[in-house]
Short mmCIF file of N, CA and C in Angstrom, two decimals:
data_model
loop_
_atom_site.label_atom_id
_atom_site.label_comp_id
_atom_site.label_asym_id
_atom_site.label_seq_id
_atom_site.Cartn_x
_atom_site.Cartn_y
_atom_site.Cartn_z
N MET A 1 0.77 -1.23 -0.04
CA MET A 1 -0.16 -0.07 -0.09
C MET A 1 0.89 1.30 0.20
N ALA A 2 0.56 2.31 -0.85
CA ALA A 2 1.24 3.40 -1.03
C ALA A 2 1.04 4.32 0.48
N GLU A 3 1.93 5.04 0.68
CA GLU A 3 1.57 5.88 1.75
C GLU A 3 1.07 7.49 1.42
N SER A 4 -0.02 7.97 1.71
CA SER A 4 -0.50 9.26 1.56
C SER A 4 0.40 10.40 2.17
N TYR A 5 0.03 11.31 1.71
CA TYR A 5 0.76 12.57 1.92
C TYR A 5 0.97 13.37 3.37
N SER A 6 -0.06 12.92 4.03
CA SER A 6 0.09 13.48 5.36
C SER A 6 0.40 12.11 6.28
N LYS A 7 0.61 10.84 6.11
CA LYS A 7 1.70 10.07 6.54
C LYS A 7 2.84 10.40 6.43
N LYS A 8 3.51 10.94 5.05
CA LYS A 8 4.68 11.17 4.81
C LYS A 8 5.21 12.20 5.74
N GLU A 9 4.17 13.29 5.67
CA GLU A 9 4.45 14.76 6.70
C GLU A 9 4.79 14.05 7.93
N PHE A 10 3.96 13.15 8.75
CA PHE A 10 3.86 12.99 10.05
C PHE A 10 5.27 12.06 10.28
N ASN A 11 5.84 11.38 9.40
CA ASN A 11 6.99 10.51 9.69
C ASN A 11 8.00 11.73 9.57
N LYS A 12 8.35 12.47 8.65
CA LYS A 12 9.08 13.42 8.46
C LYS A 12 9.16 14.48 9.68
N LYS A 13 8.33 14.73 10.57
CA LYS A 13 8.27 15.45 11.79
C LYS A 13 8.62 14.66 12.87
N LYS A 14 8.26 13.22 13.09
CA LYS A 14 8.76 12.39 13.83
C LYS A 14 10.29 12.23 13.88
N LEU A 15 10.83 12.19 12.65
CA LEU A 15 12.18 11.97 12.46
C LEU A 15 12.96 13.06 12.87
N GLU A 16 12.39 14.36 12.50
CA GLU A 16 13.00 15.84 12.72
C GLU A 16 13.07 15.91 14.26
N LYS A 17 12.02 15.54 15.19
CA LYS A 17 11.72 15.59 16.56
C LYS A 17 12.82 14.64 17.06
N GLN A 18 12.99 13.47 16.54
CA GLN A 18 14.08 12.43 17.04
C GLN A 18 15.53 12.95 17.00
N LYS A 19 15.81 13.71 15.83
CA LYS A 19 17.17 14.25 15.58
C LYS A 19 17.30 15.28 16.56
N GLU A 20 16.21 16.38 16.97
CA GLU A 20 16.38 17.30 17.89
C GLU A 20 17.00 16.85 19.24
N LYS A 21 15.85 15.81 19.44
CA LYS A 21 16.27 15.25 20.74
C LYS A 21 17.52 14.77 21.29
N GLU A 22 18.08 13.95 19.85
CA GLU A 22 19.54 13.42 20.11
C GLU A 22 20.60 14.63 20.15
N LYS A 23 20.08 15.63 19.50
CA LYS A 23 21.01 17.02 19.71
C LYS A 23 21.10 17.42 21.09
N ARG A 24 20.30 17.58 21.53
CA ARG A 24 19.98 18.02 23.00
C ARG A 24 20.68 17.23 24.15
N ARG A 25 20.88 15.72 23.72
CA ARG A 25 20.97 14.95 24.48
C ARG A 25 22.79 15.07 24.51
N GLU A 26 23.21 15.36 23.37
CA GLU A 26 24.78 15.38 22.93
C GLU A 26 25.33 16.58 23.78
N GLU A 27 24.31 17.64 23.66
CA GLU A 27 24.81 19.07 24.35
C GLU A 27 24.80 18.66 25.83
N ARG A 28 23.82 18.01 26.34
CA ARG A 28 23.84 17.82 27.89
C ARG A 28 25.35 17.34 28.22
N LYS A 29 25.64 16.11 27.27
CA LYS A 29 26.87 15.38 27.96
C LYS A 29 28.08 16.26 27.72
N LEU A 30 28.10 17.23 26.72
CA LEU A 30 29.30 18.03 26.59
C LEU A 30 29.51 19.08 27.51
N ASN A 31 28.26 19.58 28.08
CA ASN A 31 28.18 20.60 29.06
C ASN A 31 27.79 20.33 30.51
N ASN A 32 28.44 18.81 30.66
CA ASN A 32 27.94 18.49 32.02
C ASN A 32 29.00 18.90 33.21
N ASP A 33 28.32 19.39 34.29
CA ASP A 33 29.13 19.99 35.15
C ASP A 33 29.21 18.75 36.30
N LYS A 34 29.03 17.79 36.15
CA LYS A 34 28.86 16.99 37.30
C LYS A 34 30.43 16.39 37.99
N GLY A 35 31.46 16.34 36.91
CA GLY A 35 32.82 15.83 37.08
C GLY A 35 33.48 16.93 37.78
N LYS A 36 32.99 18.17 37.67
CA LYS A 36 33.96 19.51 38.33
C LYS A 36 34.32 19.42 39.78
N ASP A 37 35.46 19.85 40.20
CA ASP A 37 35.95 20.08 41.25
C ASP A 37 35.07 21.17 41.98
N LEU A 38 34.76 21.23 43.64
CA LEU A 38 34.11 22.00 43.93
C LEU A 38 34.68 23.52 43.79
N THR A 39 35.74 23.53 44.05
CA THR A 39 36.46 24.99 43.86
C THR A 39 36.38 25.68 42.53
N GLU A 40 36.22 24.60 41.65
CA GLU A 40 36.04 25.38 40.06
C GLU A 40 34.68 26.16 40.14
N MET A 41 33.83 25.67 41.03
CA MET A 41 32.33 25.95 40.86
C MET A 41 32.07 27.39 41.79
N PHE A 42 33.03 27.64 42.38
CA PHE A 42 32.77 28.89 43.35
C PHE A 42 32.90 30.16 42.52
N LEU A 43 32.32 31.05 43.10
CA LEU A 43 32.57 32.58 42.56
C LEU A 43 32.61 33.39 43.59
N TYR A 44 33.44 34.26 43.32
CA TYR A 44 33.87 35.35 44.40
C TYR A 44 33.18 36.69 44.24
N VAL A 45 33.20 37.42 45.22
CA VAL A 45 32.52 38.93 45.09
C VAL A 45 33.60 39.82 45.26
N ASP A 46 34.05 40.86 44.39
CA ASP A 46 34.99 41.73 44.70
C ASP A 46 34.81 42.90 45.28
N GLU A 47 35.54 43.83 45.34
CA GLU A 47 35.18 45.19 46.31
C GLU A 47 34.13 46.14 45.67
N ASN A 48 33.67 45.59 44.29
CA ASN A 48 32.75 46.53 43.75
C ASN A 48 31.31 45.94 43.83
N GLY A 49 31.45 44.71 44.28
CA GLY A 49 30.04 43.99 44.47
C GLY A 49 29.91 43.01 42.97
N ARG A 50 30.91 42.98 42.11
CA ARG A 50 30.67 42.04 41.10
C ARG A 50 31.00 40.82 41.30
N LEU A 51 30.62 39.51 40.63
CA LEU A 51 31.04 38.21 40.60
C LEU A 51 32.05 38.02 39.82
N THR A 52 33.07 37.29 40.34
CA THR A 52 34.19 36.95 39.59
C THR A 52 34.94 35.40 39.90
N GLU A 53 35.42 35.01 38.84
CA GLU A 53 35.95 33.78 39.14
C GLU A 53 37.03 33.63 39.78
N THR A 54 37.93 34.44 40.12
CA THR A 54 39.30 34.79 40.44
C THR A 54 39.20 35.07 41.87
N LYS A 55 40.12 34.39 42.63
CA LYS A 55 39.93 34.60 44.09
C LYS A 55 40.65 36.03 44.45
N PRO A 56 39.99 36.91 45.31
CA PRO A 56 40.66 38.10 45.79
C PRO A 56 41.98 37.73 46.23
N THR A 57 43.28 38.66 45.94
CA THR A 57 44.48 38.45 46.56
C THR A 57 44.79 39.34 47.85
N GLU A 58 44.14 40.55 47.49
CA GLU A 58 44.34 41.38 48.77
C GLU A 58 42.68 41.50 49.61
N ASN A 59 43.23 42.00 50.90
CA ASN A 59 41.97 42.04 51.77
C ASN A 59 42.07 43.48 51.89
N ARG A 60 41.16 44.05 51.30
CA ARG A 60 41.05 45.59 51.42
C ARG A 60 40.03 45.99 52.21
N THR A 61 40.10 46.33 53.46
CA THR A 61 39.20 46.87 54.30
C THR A 61 39.49 48.45 54.81
N SER A 62 38.27 49.21 54.82
CA SER A 62 38.36 50.48 55.29
C SER A 62 37.83 50.70 56.69
N GLU A 63 38.32 51.62 57.45
CA GLU A 63 38.24 51.91 58.67
C GLU A 63 36.69 52.80 58.53
N VAL A 64 35.96 52.58 59.46
CA VAL A 64 34.57 53.25 59.56
C VAL A 64 34.48 53.60 60.86
N GLU A 65 34.23 54.90 61.09
CA GLU A 65 33.73 54.86 62.40
C GLU A 65 32.27 54.66 63.01
N LEU A 66 32.26 54.50 64.36
CA LEU A 66 31.13 53.77 64.66
C LEU A 66 30.16 54.81 64.99
N SER A 67 30.38 56.22 64.91
CA SER A 67 29.32 57.08 64.69
C SER A 67 28.52 57.17 63.32
N ASP A 68 29.35 56.89 62.43
CA ASP A 68 29.00 57.16 61.03
C ASP A 68 27.85 55.89 60.68
N ILE A 69 27.73 54.89 61.36
CA ILE A 69 26.88 53.78 61.23
C ILE A 69 25.65 54.31 61.78
N GLN A 70 24.54 54.04 60.97
CA GLN A 70 23.19 54.60 61.29
C GLN A 70 22.44 53.27 61.82
N LEU A 71 21.86 53.10 62.75
CA LEU A 71 20.88 52.23 62.98
C LEU A 71 19.54 52.42 62.97
N GLY A 72 18.70 51.61 62.36
CA GLY A 72 17.42 51.67 62.54
C GLY A 72 16.92 52.42 61.23
N ALA A 73 15.77 52.77 60.89
CA ALA A 73 15.18 53.36 60.10
C ALA A 73 15.69 54.87 59.84
N ALA A 74 15.71 55.49 58.71
CA ALA A 74 16.32 56.66 58.28
C ALA A 74 15.60 57.93 58.93
N PRO A 75 16.17 58.78 59.38
CA PRO A 75 15.39 59.91 60.12
C PRO A 75 14.32 60.79 59.27
N ILE A 76 13.25 61.08 59.52
CA ILE A 76 12.35 61.79 58.85
C ILE A 76 12.77 63.35 59.48
N GLU A 77 13.10 63.91 57.97
CA GLU A 77 13.31 65.35 58.17
C GLU A 77 11.84 66.06 58.06
N ALA A 78 11.46 66.91 59.20
CA ALA A 78 10.57 67.54 59.41
C ALA A 78 10.02 68.73 58.14
N GLU A 79 8.84 68.83 57.92
CA GLU A 79 8.79 69.82 56.73
C GLU A 79 8.77 71.31 57.50
N LYS A 80 8.98 72.18 56.41
CA LYS A 80 8.79 73.49 56.95
C LYS A 80 7.24 73.56 57.29
N THR A 81 6.86 73.95 58.41
CA THR A 81 5.42 74.22 58.85
C THR A 81 4.80 75.60 57.98
N GLN A 82 5.37 76.54 58.50
CA GLN A 82 4.70 77.77 57.72
C GLN A 82 5.07 77.91 56.20
N LYS A 83 3.94 78.05 55.50
CA LYS A 83 3.81 77.96 53.88
C LYS A 83 3.50 79.57 53.73
N THR A 84 3.78 79.96 52.32
CA THR A 84 3.37 81.16 51.87
C THR A 84 2.32 80.99 50.60
N GLY A 85 1.42 81.73 50.27
CA GLY A 85 0.72 81.80 49.40
C GLY A 85 -0.24 83.12 49.19
N ILE A 86 -1.18 82.89 48.18
CA ILE A 86 -2.11 84.06 47.67
C ILE A 86 -3.38 83.65 48.08
N ILE A 87 -4.29 84.51 48.48
CA ILE A 87 -5.62 84.10 48.60
C ILE A 87 -6.45 84.36 47.20
N THR A 88 -6.57 83.62 46.45
CA THR A 88 -7.29 83.28 45.17
C THR A 88 -8.86 83.46 45.19
N PHE A 89 -9.62 82.93 46.05
CA PHE A 89 -10.89 83.30 46.08
C PHE A 89 -11.26 83.33 47.49
N LEU A 90 -12.35 84.37 47.65
CA LEU A 90 -13.08 84.50 49.11
C LEU A 90 -14.37 84.83 48.97
N ASN A 91 -15.26 84.04 49.69
CA ASN A 91 -16.74 84.22 49.88
C ASN A 91 -16.90 84.80 51.29
N GLU A 92 -17.14 85.92 51.57
CA GLU A 92 -17.34 86.53 52.99
C GLU A 92 -18.57 86.15 53.55
N GLU A 93 -19.69 85.78 52.61
CA GLU A 93 -21.05 85.54 52.91
C GLU A 93 -21.12 84.06 53.77
N LYS A 94 -20.11 83.29 52.92
CA LYS A 94 -20.11 81.76 53.87
C LYS A 94 -19.19 81.70 54.50
N GLU A 95 -18.13 82.56 54.65
CA GLU A 95 -16.87 82.88 55.45
C GLU A 95 -16.25 81.51 55.00
N PHE A 96 -15.44 81.65 54.08
CA PHE A 96 -14.64 80.53 53.18
C PHE A 96 -13.92 81.13 52.14
N GLY A 97 -12.73 80.44 51.65
CA GLY A 97 -11.89 80.81 50.60
C GLY A 97 -10.67 79.66 50.14
N PHE A 98 -10.01 80.02 49.23
CA PHE A 98 -9.02 79.14 48.56
C PHE A 98 -7.57 79.88 48.82
N ILE A 99 -6.51 79.23 49.10
CA ILE A 99 -5.13 79.82 49.21
C ILE A 99 -4.59 79.11 48.01
N THR A 100 -3.81 79.76 47.08
CA THR A 100 -3.02 78.93 46.13
C THR A 100 -1.63 79.14 46.79
N SER A 101 -1.04 78.09 47.06
CA SER A 101 0.40 78.01 47.28
C SER A 101 1.43 78.48 46.67
N SER A 102 2.41 79.14 47.09
CA SER A 102 3.36 79.93 46.25
C SER A 102 4.69 78.90 45.58
N ASN A 103 4.75 77.63 46.40
CA ASN A 103 5.84 76.80 46.12
C ASN A 103 5.34 75.61 45.13
N GLY A 104 4.06 75.08 45.33
CA GLY A 104 3.38 74.31 44.56
C GLY A 104 2.38 74.51 43.56
N GLY A 105 1.94 75.61 43.84
CA GLY A 105 0.45 75.91 43.34
C GLY A 105 -0.79 74.93 43.56
N GLU A 106 -0.75 74.60 44.73
CA GLU A 106 -2.04 73.81 45.23
C GLU A 106 -2.80 74.56 45.73
N ASN A 107 -4.56 74.54 45.49
CA ASN A 107 -5.52 75.36 46.22
C ASN A 107 -5.83 74.45 47.59
N LEU A 108 -5.84 75.30 48.63
CA LEU A 108 -6.28 75.01 50.01
C LEU A 108 -7.26 75.66 50.44
N PHE A 109 -8.40 74.95 51.07
CA PHE A 109 -9.48 75.46 51.55
C PHE A 109 -9.06 76.00 52.69
N PHE A 110 -9.76 77.26 53.24
CA PHE A 110 -9.63 77.93 54.39
C PHE A 110 -10.82 78.42 54.79
N HIS A 111 -11.13 78.64 56.28
CA HIS A 111 -12.42 79.13 56.93
C HIS A 111 -11.90 80.39 57.28
N LEU A 112 -12.62 81.27 57.27
CA LEU A 112 -12.62 82.86 57.97
C LEU A 112 -12.13 82.75 59.52
N SER A 113 -12.54 81.83 60.05
CA SER A 113 -12.19 81.52 61.42
C SER A 113 -11.00 81.28 61.70
N ASN A 114 -10.11 80.80 60.99
CA ASN A 114 -8.57 80.36 61.15
C ASN A 114 -7.82 81.71 60.77
N CYS A 115 -8.38 82.77 60.32
CA CYS A 115 -7.73 83.89 60.01
C CYS A 115 -7.52 85.02 61.27
N ALA A 116 -6.15 85.24 61.77
CA ALA A 116 -5.96 85.97 62.82
C ALA A 116 -6.26 87.53 62.36
N ASN A 117 -6.27 88.03 61.02
CA ASN A 117 -6.38 89.31 60.78
C ASN A 117 -7.45 89.17 59.48
N PRO A 118 -8.43 90.58 59.48
CA PRO A 118 -9.08 90.59 58.36
C PRO A 118 -8.51 90.29 56.98
N VAL A 119 -9.11 89.30 56.06
CA VAL A 119 -8.00 89.28 54.97
C VAL A 119 -8.78 89.41 53.77
N LYS A 120 -8.30 89.93 52.41
CA LYS A 120 -8.98 89.87 51.08
C LYS A 120 -8.53 89.23 50.22
N LYS A 121 -9.21 89.14 48.99
CA LYS A 121 -8.57 88.50 47.83
C LYS A 121 -7.67 88.99 47.41
N GLY A 122 -6.32 88.30 47.06
CA GLY A 122 -4.92 88.63 46.44
C GLY A 122 -4.27 89.16 47.51
N ASN A 123 -4.59 88.92 48.83
CA ASN A 123 -3.67 89.25 50.08
C ASN A 123 -2.37 87.80 49.81
N LYS A 124 -1.37 88.35 50.38
CA LYS A 124 -0.28 87.33 50.63
C LYS A 124 -0.19 86.96 52.13
N VAL A 125 -0.26 85.46 52.22
CA VAL A 125 -0.56 85.29 53.66
C VAL A 125 0.52 83.58 54.04
N THR A 126 0.69 83.59 55.17
CA THR A 126 1.38 82.58 55.62
C THR A 126 0.50 81.61 56.40
N PHE A 127 0.58 80.26 56.10
CA PHE A 127 -0.35 79.34 56.72
C PHE A 127 0.29 77.99 57.11
N GLU A 128 -0.48 77.27 57.86
CA GLU A 128 0.10 75.92 57.90
C GLU A 128 -1.06 75.06 57.32
N VAL A 129 -0.37 73.77 57.00
CA VAL A 129 -1.44 72.80 56.31
C VAL A 129 -1.92 71.64 57.21
N ILE A 130 -3.03 71.14 57.15
CA ILE A 130 -3.63 70.42 57.82
C ILE A 130 -4.45 69.44 57.41
N LYS A 131 -4.76 68.10 57.62
CA LYS A 131 -5.45 67.25 56.75
C LYS A 131 -6.48 67.01 57.36
N SER A 132 -7.88 67.53 56.77
CA SER A 132 -9.16 67.32 56.92
C SER A 132 -9.96 66.48 56.75
N PRO A 133 -11.17 66.20 56.94
CA PRO A 133 -11.97 65.10 56.42
C PRO A 133 -12.33 65.37 55.02
N LYS A 134 -12.06 66.37 54.68
CA LYS A 134 -12.31 66.53 52.78
C LYS A 134 -11.09 66.81 52.17
N GLY A 135 -10.04 66.48 52.75
CA GLY A 135 -8.59 66.90 51.97
C GLY A 135 -7.98 67.78 52.79
N PHE A 136 -6.98 68.58 52.42
CA PHE A 136 -5.83 69.48 53.04
C PHE A 136 -6.60 70.89 53.10
N ALA A 137 -6.17 71.40 54.14
CA ALA A 137 -6.78 72.75 54.72
C ALA A 137 -5.75 73.61 55.41
N ALA A 138 -6.06 74.78 55.17
CA ALA A 138 -4.85 75.96 55.79
C ALA A 138 -5.60 76.27 57.03
N VAL A 139 -4.51 76.41 57.87
CA VAL A 139 -5.28 77.02 59.48
C VAL A 139 -3.87 77.93 59.73
N GLU A 140 -4.23 78.81 60.65
CA GLU A 140 -3.24 79.72 61.16
C GLU A 140 -2.73 80.46 60.17
N ILE A 141 -3.80 81.42 59.64
CA ILE A 141 -3.45 82.19 58.53
C ILE A 141 -3.35 83.64 59.18
N GLN A 142 -1.98 84.14 58.53
CA GLN A 142 -1.59 85.41 58.68
C GLN A 142 -1.05 86.37 57.73
N LEU A 143 -1.34 87.41 57.53
CA LEU A 143 -1.15 88.32 56.69
C LEU A 143 0.34 88.63 56.69
N VAL A 144 1.34 88.58 55.60
CA VAL A 144 2.54 88.97 55.19
C VAL A 144 2.64 90.33 55.30
N LYS A 145 3.86 91.00 55.90
CA LYS A 145 3.66 92.16 55.79
C LYS A 145 5.03 92.83 54.88
#
């Protein structure tokens, strides 16, 4: 009986897979690490933190003062509490307004009860920022002279 085209293709693919499998087997035999000595498999770390195969010859150590070593988490530097800005909106009937911060350009809500002096729209003021239930707000507002 004659072989059909699909049978021929199937047999070709089968032979090709067997050849690839044989190639991989030969590569594994050539690249075998099982017979190596333990010292050949070691890697060393140099003074720059890179891995090398050569053993370091010099023992370079540098003296570090104990006061330079920081224990624990890095200290948090406190932000400057007093910020400056300009009053961009003021509603005197409802007693609130908004201040645009001069350094970041953020709009902060404020209530007139937090102002030490009477203020107007366009006044330059100093203030402190607090977290309110609806976002950030300005408190302890004073006019800049």
